[in-house]
Coordinates of C-alpha atoms in Angstrom, one line a residue:
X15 CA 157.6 -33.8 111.3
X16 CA 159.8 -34.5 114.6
X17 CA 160.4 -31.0 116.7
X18 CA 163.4 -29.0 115.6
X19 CA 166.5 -29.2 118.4
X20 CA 167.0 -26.0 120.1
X21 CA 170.5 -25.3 118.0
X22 CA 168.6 -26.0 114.8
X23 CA 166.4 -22.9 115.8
X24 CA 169.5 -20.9 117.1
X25 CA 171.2 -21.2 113.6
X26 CA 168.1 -19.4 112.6
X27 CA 168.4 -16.4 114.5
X28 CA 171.5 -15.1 117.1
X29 CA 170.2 -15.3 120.5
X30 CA 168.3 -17.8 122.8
X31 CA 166.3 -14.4 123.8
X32 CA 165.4 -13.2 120.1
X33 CA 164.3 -16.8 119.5
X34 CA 162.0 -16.8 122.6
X35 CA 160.6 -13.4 121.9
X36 CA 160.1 -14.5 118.0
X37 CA 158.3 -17.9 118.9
X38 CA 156.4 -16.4 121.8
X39 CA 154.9 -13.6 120.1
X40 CA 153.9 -15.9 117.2
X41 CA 152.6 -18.3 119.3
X42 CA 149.9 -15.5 120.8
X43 CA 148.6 -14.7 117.0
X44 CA 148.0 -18.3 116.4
X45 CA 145.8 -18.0 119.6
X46 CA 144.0 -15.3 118.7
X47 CA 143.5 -16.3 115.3
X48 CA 146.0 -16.0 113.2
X49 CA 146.1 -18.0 110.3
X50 CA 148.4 -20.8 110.9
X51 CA 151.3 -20.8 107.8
X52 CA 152.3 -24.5 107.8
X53 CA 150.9 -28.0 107.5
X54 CA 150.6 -29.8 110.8
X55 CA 148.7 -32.0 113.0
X56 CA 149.8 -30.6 116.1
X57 CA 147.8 -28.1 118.2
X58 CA 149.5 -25.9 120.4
X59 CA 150.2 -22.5 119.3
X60 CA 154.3 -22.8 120.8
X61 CA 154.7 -26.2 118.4
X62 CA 153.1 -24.5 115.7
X63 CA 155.0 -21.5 115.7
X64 CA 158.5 -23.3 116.1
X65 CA 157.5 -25.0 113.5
X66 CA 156.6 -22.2 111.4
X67 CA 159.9 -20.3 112.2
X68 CA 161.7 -23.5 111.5
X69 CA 160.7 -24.0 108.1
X70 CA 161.3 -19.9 107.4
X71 CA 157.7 -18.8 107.3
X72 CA 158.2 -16.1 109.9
X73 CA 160.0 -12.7 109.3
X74 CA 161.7 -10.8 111.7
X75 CA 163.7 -8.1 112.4
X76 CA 167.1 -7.7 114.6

């Protein structure tokens, strides 16, 4: 699947800073061994984890 655009990810959540933090801190539990939540080739932990928040399968909260 092609990489999100930065203001698809922004409709997701309502700051450049929350998105950073959310993506970032996901990113670090795919490092350390988090299971990964959706289908992809790709593997870096900051493409997975936009990815994942992309498609919904990370929860947050404000």
């Amino acid at each position: 699947m092609n990489k999100p655009s930065i203001d698809e990810l922004l409709k997701k959540t309502d700051s450049r800073y929350m998105l950073v933090s959310i993506i970032s801190k996901r990113a670090r539990e795919i490092v350390d061994g988090s299971e990964i939540l959706v289908k992809t080739n790709d593997t870096k932990a900051v493409n997975i984890a936009v990815e994942e928040f992309y498609q919904g399968k990370i929860t947050y909260k404000e």
